[in-house]
PDB file of C-alpha atoms in Angstrom:
ATOM      1  CA  GLU A   1     -34.026 -65.024 104.230  1.00 59.00           C
ATOM      2  CA  SER A   2     -37.453 -65.190 102.552  1.00 68.00           C
ATOM      3  CA  SER A   3     -38.584 -62.113 104.552  1.00 86.00           C
ATOM      4  CA  GLN A   4     -35.347 -60.199 103.983  1.00 86.00           C
ATOM      5  CA  TRP A   5     -37.330 -57.433 102.141  1.00 86.00           C
ATOM      6  CA  ASN A   6     -39.395 -56.924 105.318  1.00 91.00           C
ATOM      7  CA  TYR A   7     -36.462 -55.890 107.548  1.00 93.00           C
ATOM      8  CA  GLN A   8     -33.770 -54.814 105.113  1.00 96.00           C
ATOM      9  CA  ASN A   9     -34.506 -51.090 105.334  1.00 97.00           C
ATOM     10  CA  LYS A  10     -34.706 -51.296 109.158  1.00 97.00           C
ATOM     11  CA  PHE A  11     -31.308 -53.042 109.271  1.00 97.00           C
ATOM     12  CA  TYR A  12     -29.744 -50.366 107.070  1.00 98.00           C
ATOM     13  CA  LEU A  13     -31.179 -47.568 109.243  1.00 98.00           C
ATOM     14  CA  LEU A  14     -29.935 -49.082 112.420  1.00 98.00           C
ATOM     15  CA  GLU A  15     -26.567 -49.579 110.770  1.00 98.00           C
ATOM     16  CA  ALA A  16     -26.495 -45.940 109.723  1.00 98.00           C
ATOM     17  CA  GLU A  17     -27.383 -44.746 113.242  1.00 98.00           C
ATOM     18  CA  ASP A  18     -24.735 -47.004 114.702  1.00 98.00           C
ATOM     19  CA  GLN A  19     -22.031 -45.760 112.261  1.00 98.00           C
ATOM     20  CA  TYR A  20     -23.115 -42.183 112.897  1.00 98.00           C
ATOM     21  CA  SER A  21     -22.840 -42.626 116.692  1.00 98.00           C
ATOM     22  CA  ASN A  22     -19.373 -44.082 116.187  1.00 98.00           C
ATOM     23  CA  ASN A  23     -18.371 -41.164 113.910  1.00 97.00           C
ATOM     24  CA  ASP A  24     -18.094 -43.366 110.797  1.00 98.00           C
ATOM     25  CA  ILE A  25     -19.447 -40.608 108.595  1.00 98.00           C
ATOM     26  CA  GLU A  26     -18.783 -42.063 105.124  1.00 98.00           C
ATOM     27  CA  ASN A  27     -20.315 -45.456 105.930  1.00 98.00           C
ATOM     28  CA  ALA A  28     -23.263 -43.785 107.674  1.00 98.00           C
ATOM     29  CA  LYS A  29     -24.008 -41.785 104.457  1.00 98.00           C
ATOM     30  CA  SER A  30     -23.993 -45.003 102.536  1.00 98.00           C
ATOM     31  CA  SER A  31     -26.312 -46.730 104.988  1.00 98.00           C
ATOM     32  CA  TYR A  32     -28.815 -43.891 105.182  1.00 98.00           C
ATOM     33  CA  THR A  33     -29.062 -44.062 101.314  1.00 98.00           C
ATOM     34  CA  LYS A  34     -29.507 -47.866 101.423  1.00 98.00           C
ATOM     35  CA  ALA A  35     -32.197 -47.618 104.031  1.00 98.00           C
ATOM     36  CA  ILE A  36     -34.128 -45.034 101.977  1.00 98.00           C
ATOM     37  CA  LEU A  37     -33.760 -46.910  98.743  1.00 98.00           C
ATOM     38  CA  SER A  38     -34.875 -50.253 100.394  1.00 97.00           C
ATOM     39  CA  ALA A  39     -37.898 -48.741 102.022  1.00 98.00           C
ATOM     40  CA  ARG A  40     -38.835 -47.018  98.693  1.00 97.00           C
ATOM     41  CA  GLU A  41     -38.327 -50.238  96.696  1.00 96.00           C
ATOM     42  CA  HIS A  42     -40.627 -52.184  99.117  1.00 96.00           C
ATOM     43  CA  LYS A  43     -43.172 -49.439  99.412  1.00 96.00           C
ATOM     44  CA  PHE A  44     -42.753 -48.775 103.144  1.00 97.00           C
ATOM     45  CA  ILE A  45     -43.762 -45.156 102.904  1.00 98.00           C
ATOM     46  CA  ASN A  46     -43.653 -44.510 106.675  1.00 97.00           C
ATOM     47  CA  GLU A  47     -40.232 -46.059 106.982  1.00 98.00           C
ATOM     48  CA  GLU A  48     -38.830 -44.123 104.032  1.00 98.00           C
ATOM     49  CA  ALA A  49     -40.152 -41.029 105.696  1.00 98.00           C
ATOM     50  CA  LEU A  50     -38.387 -41.857 108.927  1.00 98.00           C
ATOM     51  CA  ALA A  51     -35.083 -42.741 107.120  1.00 98.00           C
ATOM     52  CA  CYS A  52     -35.219 -39.494 105.207  1.00 98.00           C
ATOM     53  CA  GLU A  53     -35.868 -37.536 108.454  1.00 98.00           C
ATOM     54  CA  LEU A  54     -33.003 -39.201 110.326  1.00 98.00           C
ATOM     55  CA  ALA A  55     -30.713 -38.685 107.344  1.00 98.00           C
ATOM     56  CA  GLY A  56     -31.774 -35.004 107.526  1.00 98.00           C
ATOM     57  CA  TYR A  57     -30.653 -34.750 111.131  1.00 98.00           C
ATOM     58  CA  PHE A  58     -27.496 -36.600 110.323  1.00 98.00           C
ATOM     59  CA  TYR A  59     -26.516 -34.164 107.547  1.00 98.00           C
ATOM     60  CA  LEU A  60     -27.532 -31.200 109.697  1.00 96.00           C
ATOM     61  CA  SER A  61     -25.190 -32.414 112.423  1.00 97.00           C
ATOM     62  CA  ILE A  62     -22.233 -32.668 109.928  1.00 97.00           C
ATOM     63  CA  ASP A  63     -23.035 -29.164 108.771  1.00 95.00           C
ATOM     64  CA  ASP A  64     -24.225 -30.082 105.264  1.00 96.00           C
ATOM     65  CA  LYS A  65     -27.351 -28.008 105.438  1.00 94.00           C
ATOM     66  CA  SER A  66     -28.156 -28.253 101.731  1.00 94.00           C
ATOM     67  CA  THR A  67     -28.391 -32.002 101.791  1.00 96.00           C
ATOM     68  CA  ALA A  68     -30.171 -31.838 105.138  1.00 96.00           C
ATOM     69  CA  VAL A  69     -32.906 -29.643 103.646  1.00 95.00           C
ATOM     70  CA  ASP A  70     -33.327 -32.072 100.724  1.00 96.00           C
ATOM     71  CA  TYR A  71     -33.778 -35.040 103.103  1.00 97.00           C
ATOM     72  CA  PHE A  72     -36.193 -33.135 105.331  1.00 97.00           C
ATOM     73  CA  THR A  73     -38.189 -32.165 102.196  1.00 95.00           C
ATOM     74  CA  GLN A  74     -38.327 -35.854 101.119  1.00 97.00           C
ATOM     75  CA  ALA A  75     -39.344 -36.869 104.658  1.00 98.00           C
ATOM     76  CA  HIS A  76     -42.097 -34.204 104.692  1.00 97.00           C
ATOM     77  CA  GLU A  77     -43.443 -35.425 101.396  1.00 97.00           C
ATOM     78  CA  LYS A  78     -43.463 -39.065 102.469  1.00 98.00           C
ATOM     79  CA  TYR A  79     -45.094 -38.283 105.824  1.00 97.00           C
ATOM     80  CA  HIS A  80     -47.722 -36.345 103.997  1.00 97.00           C
ATOM     81  CA  GLU A  81     -48.277 -39.205 101.497  1.00 97.00           C
ATOM     82  CA  TRP A  82     -48.632 -41.533 104.444  1.00 97.00           C
ATOM     83  CA  GLY A  83     -51.238 -39.311 106.019  1.00 96.00           C
ATOM     84  CA  ALA A  84     -49.229 -38.236 109.060  1.00 96.00           C
ATOM     85  CA  PHE A  85     -50.360 -34.586 108.918  1.00 96.00           C
ATOM     86  CA  SER A  86     -49.340 -33.739 112.472  1.00 96.00           C
ATOM     87  CA  LYS A  87     -45.887 -34.952 111.723  1.00 96.00           C
ATOM     88  CA  THR A  88     -45.736 -32.907 108.509  1.00 95.00           C
ATOM     89  CA  SER A  89     -46.675 -29.814 110.460  1.00 95.00           C
ATOM     90  CA  LYS A  90     -44.060 -30.365 113.131  1.00 96.00           C
ATOM     91  CA  LEU A  91     -41.368 -31.042 110.566  1.00 95.00           C
ATOM     92  CA  TYR A  92     -42.369 -28.031 108.575  1.00 93.00           C
ATOM     93  CA  GLU A  93     -42.080 -25.892 111.661  1.00 94.00           C
ATOM     94  CA  PHE A  94     -38.702 -27.368 112.454  1.00 94.00           C
ATOM     95  CA  VAL A  95     -37.316 -26.765 108.952  1.00 92.00           C
ATOM     96  CA  GLN A  96     -38.703 -23.189 108.913  1.00 90.00           C
ATOM     97  CA  SER A  97     -37.042 -22.311 112.240  1.00 90.00           C
ATOM     98  CA  GLU A  98     -33.786 -24.202 111.622  1.00 88.00           C
ATOM     99  CA  PHE A  99     -33.225 -22.926 108.015  1.00 83.00           C
ATOM    100  CA  ARG A 100     -34.776 -19.480 108.204  1.00 78.00           C
ATOM    101  CA  PHE A 101     -31.608 -17.952 106.846  1.00 60.00           C
ATOM    102  CA  MET A 102     -31.323 -20.245 103.922  1.00 61.00           C
ATOM    103  CA  HIS A 103     -32.925 -19.157 100.692  1.00 50.00           C
ATOM    104  CA  ARG A 104     -34.068 -22.361  99.103  1.00 50.00           C
ATOM    105  CA  GLU A 105     -37.238 -21.185  97.438  1.00 51.00           C
ATOM    106  CA  SER A 106     -38.146 -24.499  95.835  1.00 48.00           C
ATOM    107  CA  THR A 107     -37.801 -26.423  99.111  1.00 50.00           C
ATOM    108  CA  GLN A 108     -39.821 -23.800 101.129  1.00 54.00           C
ATOM    109  CA  ASN A 109     -42.532 -23.745  98.424  1.00 54.00           C
ATOM    110  CA  SER A 110     -42.761 -27.482  98.501  1.00 54.00           C
ATOM    111  CA  LEU A 111     -43.056 -27.647 102.275  1.00 61.00           C
ATOM    112  CA  GLN A 112     -45.568 -24.718 102.215  1.00 56.00           C
ATOM    113  CA  ILE A 113     -47.842 -26.429  99.695  1.00 46.00           C
ATOM    114  CA  ASN A 114     -47.894 -29.646 101.709  1.00 53.00           C
ATOM    115  CA  ALA A 115     -48.359 -27.840 104.974  1.00 54.00           C
ATOM    116  CA  GLN A 116     -51.331 -25.942 103.535  1.00 53.00           C
ATOM    117  CA  ASN A 117     -52.847 -29.220 102.341  1.00 53.00           C
ATOM    118  CA  ASP A 118     -52.585 -30.496 105.922  1.00 52.00           C
ATOM    119  CA  LEU A 119     -55.029 -27.876 107.251  1.00 47.00           C
TER     120      LEU A 119
END
């Protein structure tokens, strides 16, 4: 119990993935949010990035593209902050190809700025 902070976000993320795989959509949404908030609270930047990325794929799969873009943007920012520049480039390419028909100027600008900083 004294190290609960160390694994809490991982537990929530596994819980979210399990709920998602069992089509428990509402509880999965809640667990992704808990995973992200726990990782953020305990300053696990890489794990916050991963949770945001997986939440993005989740929302994309349930056809909530607007929320998916928001989570992918957060993931991109956290991977960049963590120094995972190759990952930020790959995520940028994925978002650009997947959402090429969406006109979310602020999201695209944010991703472009971070992608340019990766070079």
